[in-house]
Tab-separated table of C-alpha atoms in Angstrom:
chain	number	residue	atom	x	y	z
A	1	UNK	CA	77.911	-16.691	338.150
A	2	UNK	CA	79.835	-14.361	335.867
A	3	UNK	CA	79.936	-15.535	332.275
A	4	UNK	CA	81.758	-13.878	329.397
A	5	UNK	CA	81.528	-15.401	325.932
A	6	UNK	CA	83.608	-13.975	323.105
A	7	UNK	CA	82.770	-14.465	319.440
A	8	UNK	CA	83.718	-13.120	316.037
A	9	UNK	CA	87.240	-14.472	315.714
A	10	UNK	CA	88.546	-16.275	312.658
A	11	UNK	CA	90.975	-15.987	309.784
A	12	UNK	CA	91.169	-12.566	308.138
A	13	UNK	CA	93.428	-11.131	305.451
A	14	UNK	CA	95.907	-8.359	306.277
A	15	UNK	CA	94.378	-4.918	305.939
A	16	UNK	CA	90.832	-6.120	306.576
A	17	UNK	CA	88.620	-5.410	309.575
A	18	UNK	CA	86.988	-7.656	312.128
A	19	UNK	CA	84.582	-7.031	314.999
A	20	UNK	CA	84.703	-9.108	318.146
A	21	UNK	CA	81.786	-9.403	320.554
A	22	UNK	CA	81.614	-10.418	324.193
A	23	UNK	CA	78.256	-11.426	325.671
A	24	UNK	CA	78.098	-10.901	329.431
A	25	UNK	CA	75.817	-12.424	332.046
A	26	UNK	CA	75.704	-13.109	335.773
A	27	UNK	CA	76.473	-9.539	336.869
A	28	UNK	CA	75.196	-5.994	336.351
A	29	UNK	CA	77.040	-5.299	333.097
A	30	UNK	CA	76.221	-1.572	332.994
A	31	UNK	CA	77.952	-1.057	336.354
A	32	UNK	CA	81.438	-2.272	335.429
A	33	UNK	CA	84.218	-1.188	333.132
A	34	UNK	CA	85.328	-3.861	330.673
A	35	UNK	CA	88.708	-4.806	329.213
A	36	UNK	CA	90.109	-6.516	326.133
A	37	UNK	CA	93.371	-8.419	326.567
A	38	UNK	CA	95.177	-10.429	323.893
A	39	UNK	CA	97.746	-13.196	323.830
A	40	UNK	CA	99.782	-14.001	320.732
A	41	UNK	CA	100.579	-17.707	320.224
A	42	UNK	CA	103.169	-18.814	322.774
A	43	UNK	CA	103.489	-15.289	324.179
A	44	UNK	CA	102.382	-13.397	327.267
A	45	UNK	CA	99.323	-11.322	327.996
A	46	UNK	CA	99.005	-7.875	326.435
A	47	UNK	CA	96.440	-5.390	327.700
A	48	UNK	CA	94.584	-3.880	324.714
A	49	UNK	CA	91.807	-1.526	325.808
A	50	UNK	CA	89.308	-0.603	328.516
A	51	UNK	CA	85.938	1.129	328.431
A	52	UNK	CA	84.262	2.692	331.448
A	53	UNK	CA	80.912	1.423	332.725
A	54	UNK	CA	79.023	4.170	330.883
A	55	UNK	CA	81.271	4.287	327.783
A	56	UNK	CA	82.309	7.854	328.589
A	57	UNK	CA	86.005	6.916	328.814
A	58	UNK	CA	88.043	4.651	326.582
A	59	UNK	CA	91.755	3.916	326.815
A	60	UNK	CA	94.010	1.955	324.487
A	61	UNK	CA	97.451	0.409	324.428
A	62	UNK	CA	99.850	2.385	322.253
A	63	UNK	CA	100.181	-0.664	319.981
A	64	UNK	CA	96.509	-0.461	318.903
A	65	UNK	CA	95.677	3.216	319.331
A	66	UNK	CA	93.997	4.553	316.210
A	67	UNK	CA	93.550	1.011	314.867
A	68	UNK	CA	91.133	-0.627	317.351
A	69	UNK	CA	87.886	0.768	318.775
A	70	UNK	CA	86.257	-0.499	321.952
A	71	UNK	CA	82.542	-0.002	322.516
A	72	UNK	CA	79.660	-1.441	324.502
A	73	UNK	CA	75.879	-1.750	324.375
A	74	UNK	CA	74.562	-1.827	327.921
A	75	UNK	CA	71.051	-2.627	326.691
A	76	UNK	CA	72.409	-5.845	325.181
A	77	UNK	CA	75.027	-6.655	327.860
A	78	UNK	CA	77.610	-6.814	325.095
A	79	UNK	CA	81.158	-5.535	324.670
A	80	UNK	CA	82.750	-5.014	321.251
A	81	UNK	CA	86.177	-4.575	319.729
A	82	UNK	CA	86.398	-3.271	316.181
A	83	UNK	CA	89.802	-4.071	314.726
A	84	UNK	CA	90.803	-2.298	311.518
A	85	UNK	CA	93.787	-2.481	309.182
A	86	UNK	CA	94.729	-5.817	310.673
A	87	UNK	CA	98.340	-6.976	310.533
A	88	UNK	CA	99.881	-10.416	311.038
A	89	UNK	CA	101.205	-9.257	314.417
A	90	UNK	CA	97.598	-8.814	315.596
A	91	UNK	CA	97.220	-12.606	315.496
A	92	UNK	CA	96.249	-13.628	319.024
A	93	UNK	CA	93.608	-15.011	321.313
A	94	UNK	CA	91.472	-12.066	322.377
A	95	UNK	CA	89.942	-12.163	325.855
A	96	UNK	CA	87.277	-9.923	327.255
A	97	UNK	CA	87.377	-9.350	330.992
A	98	UNK	CA	85.195	-7.685	333.592
A	99	UNK	CA	86.761	-4.992	335.744
A	100	UNK	CA	87.184	-5.676	339.432
A	101	UNK	CA	85.744	-2.424	340.707
A	102	UNK	CA	82.192	-1.132	340.739
A	103	UNK	CA	81.717	1.768	338.315
A	104	UNK	CA	84.867	3.622	337.388
A	105	UNK	CA	86.987	3.809	334.278
A	106	UNK	CA	88.876	0.558	334.817
A	107	UNK	CA	91.372	-0.870	337.281
A	108	UNK	CA	92.168	-4.585	337.102
A	109	UNK	CA	90.443	-7.416	335.209
A	110	UNK	CA	88.848	-10.014	337.470
A	111	UNK	CA	86.665	-12.439	335.497
A	112	UNK	CA	87.757	-13.512	332.001
A	113	UNK	CA	86.086	-15.158	329.039
A	114	UNK	CA	87.591	-18.173	327.275
A	115	UNK	CA	88.867	-16.078	324.392
A	116	UNK	CA	88.448	-16.029	320.620
A	117	UNK	CA	91.298	-16.627	318.178
A	118	UNK	CA	92.028	-14.071	315.498
A	119	UNK	CA	94.448	-15.114	312.770
A	120	UNK	CA	95.636	-12.478	310.322
A	121	UNK	CA	97.027	-14.212	307.273
A	122	UNK	CA	96.788	-14.095	303.504
B	1	UNK	CA	104.703	4.291	330.258
B	2	UNK	CA	105.274	1.500	332.754
B	3	UNK	CA	107.004	-1.790	332.169
B	4	UNK	CA	106.859	-4.757	334.534
B	5	UNK	CA	109.748	-7.234	334.691
B	6	UNK	CA	109.258	-10.808	335.919
B	7	UNK	CA	111.687	-13.729	335.964
B	8	UNK	CA	111.101	-16.047	333.030
B	9	UNK	CA	110.935	-19.115	335.253
B	10	UNK	CA	110.946	-20.302	338.837
B	11	UNK	CA	110.766	-23.776	340.294
B	12	UNK	CA	110.190	-25.506	343.594
B	13	UNK	CA	109.447	-28.856	345.141
B	14	UNK	CA	106.070	-29.851	346.582
B	15	UNK	CA	105.552	-28.357	350.011
B	16	UNK	CA	108.101	-25.596	349.517
B	17	UNK	CA	107.420	-21.868	349.196
B	18	UNK	CA	108.352	-19.812	346.166
B	19	UNK	CA	108.291	-16.106	345.363
B	20	UNK	CA	107.702	-14.510	341.967
B	21	UNK	CA	108.844	-10.902	341.680
B	22	UNK	CA	107.454	-8.118	339.517
B	23	UNK	CA	109.549	-4.979	339.229
B	24	UNK	CA	108.311	-1.725	337.760
B	25	UNK	CA	110.471	0.379	335.514
B	26	UNK	CA	108.577	3.505	334.767
B	27	UNK	CA	108.609	7.153	333.934
B	28	UNK	CA	105.031	7.265	335.135
B	29	UNK	CA	104.739	9.867	337.860
B	30	UNK	CA	101.419	8.356	338.897
B	31	UNK	CA	103.270	5.432	340.353
B	32	UNK	CA	102.766	1.751	340.776
B	33	UNK	CA	99.514	1.866	342.627
B	34	UNK	CA	97.569	-1.299	341.987
B	35	UNK	CA	99.065	-4.726	341.412
B	36	UNK	CA	97.202	-7.915	340.601
B	37	UNK	CA	98.380	-11.441	339.842
B	38	UNK	CA	96.960	-14.026	337.435
B	39	UNK	CA	97.450	-17.762	337.043
B	40	UNK	CA	97.138	-19.319	333.601
B	41	UNK	CA	97.203	-23.014	332.857
B	42	UNK	CA	97.956	-24.088	329.247
B	43	UNK	CA	95.023	-23.490	326.934
B	44	UNK	CA	92.967	-21.817	329.668
B	45	UNK	CA	91.902	-18.286	330.469
B	46	UNK	CA	93.799	-16.390	333.158
B	47	UNK	CA	92.448	-16.526	336.709
B	48	UNK	CA	92.742	-13.684	339.204
B	49	UNK	CA	94.750	-14.760	342.258
B	50	UNK	CA	95.622	-11.475	344.006
B	51	UNK	CA	94.333	-7.914	343.526
B	52	UNK	CA	95.393	-4.529	344.879
B	53	UNK	CA	98.760	-5.913	345.987
B	54	UNK	CA	97.640	-8.308	348.702
B	55	UNK	CA	93.910	-9.051	348.519
B	56	UNK	CA	92.763	-12.560	347.720
B	57	UNK	CA	89.473	-13.115	345.845
B	58	UNK	CA	86.924	-15.448	347.335
B	59	UNK	CA	87.744	-19.054	346.489
B	60	UNK	CA	91.490	-18.581	346.034
B	61	UNK	CA	93.609	-20.700	348.354
B	62	UNK	CA	95.253	-18.903	351.264
B	63	UNK	CA	98.514	-20.480	350.122
B	64	UNK	CA	98.674	-17.534	347.710
B	65	UNK	CA	99.657	-14.136	349.063
B	66	UNK	CA	100.979	-10.849	347.733
B	67	UNK	CA	103.161	-8.017	348.932
B	68	UNK	CA	104.986	-4.953	347.646
B	69	UNK	CA	108.117	-3.133	348.678
B	70	UNK	CA	109.271	-0.097	346.759
B	71	UNK	CA	109.140	-0.823	343.043
B	72	UNK	CA	108.837	-4.586	343.430
B	73	UNK	CA	105.677	-6.594	344.020
B	74	UNK	CA	105.799	-10.260	344.946
B	75	UNK	CA	103.536	-13.283	344.691
B	76	UNK	CA	104.263	-15.891	347.322
B	77	UNK	CA	102.989	-19.434	347.008
B	78	UNK	CA	103.406	-21.581	350.094
B	79	UNK	CA	102.964	-25.336	350.410
B	80	UNK	CA	103.598	-25.770	346.694
B	81	UNK	CA	101.332	-28.302	344.973
B	82	UNK	CA	101.491	-29.962	341.579
B	83	UNK	CA	98.413	-28.054	340.382
B	84	UNK	CA	100.211	-24.748	341.001
B	85	UNK	CA	102.371	-25.419	337.939
B	86	UNK	CA	101.297	-22.703	335.511
B	87	UNK	CA	102.241	-19.336	334.082
B	88	UNK	CA	101.852	-16.336	336.379
B	89	UNK	CA	101.435	-12.722	335.301
B	90	UNK	CA	101.517	-9.523	337.298
B	91	UNK	CA	99.438	-6.541	336.207
B	92	UNK	CA	99.625	-2.903	337.134
B	93	UNK	CA	97.202	-0.050	336.853
B	94	UNK	CA	98.261	3.493	337.675
B	95	UNK	CA	96.285	6.630	338.367
B	96	UNK	CA	97.654	8.141	335.148
B	97	UNK	CA	95.642	5.617	333.125
B	98	UNK	CA	98.339	3.089	332.329
B	99	UNK	CA	97.532	-0.639	332.294
B	100	UNK	CA	100.302	-3.182	331.708
B	101	UNK	CA	101.103	-6.875	332.223
B	102	UNK	CA	104.455	-8.324	333.140
B	103	UNK	CA	106.082	-10.743	330.723
B	104	UNK	CA	105.003	-13.792	332.722
B	105	UNK	CA	106.763	-16.409	334.837
B	106	UNK	CA	106.600	-20.132	334.237
B	107	UNK	CA	106.355	-22.008	337.528
B	108	UNK	CA	107.601	-25.586	337.491
B	109	UNK	CA	106.818	-27.909	340.383
B	110	UNK	CA	109.672	-30.400	340.530
């Protein structure tokens, strides 16, 4: 069965960087685009970024463009999100999610991890 | 950029049917091509309920269905049950590389 396990969250000071990881299993990781989605406390879902199955295409929400970098290592079945210049408004649970379509540059998330909490605070 | 508008809350009694709407307001010429719906219980990860407007993933109850007319997509839940009480989010992906979630709808089963 599909399993996605995020890690790397925690408390970080404003202006610092943090890298999240998402370990994938139960499917052919290199064949699917992958998404990051976040949810601020008590708020709705916000799509953050997507990376194509082969990492040739990456797309970002306007709110994180130039600040976050999505990447993947298909040899390690792992997705990453490097978050720089963090601000208090980046505080959220960050979910990684598998894309619902085989190959491609991303369509809709289908399977989700349990999320990792990032708190940006001094 | 697209934006998806959902009602903040809907409610219904057990056994009834309810509809949650998701309306696109967009300057995106690519259009409102793919709609999916997610259920989220408190403290849990979202779960895919409907994809590509009206397709149901394996394992999702057939009480859940989706449709779309013009700029508005809808999630219909029939035979409402207590365990359906949750937050529901629509999601859109367009051919011009725009991904967006609606603001979410809290479903209360009375």
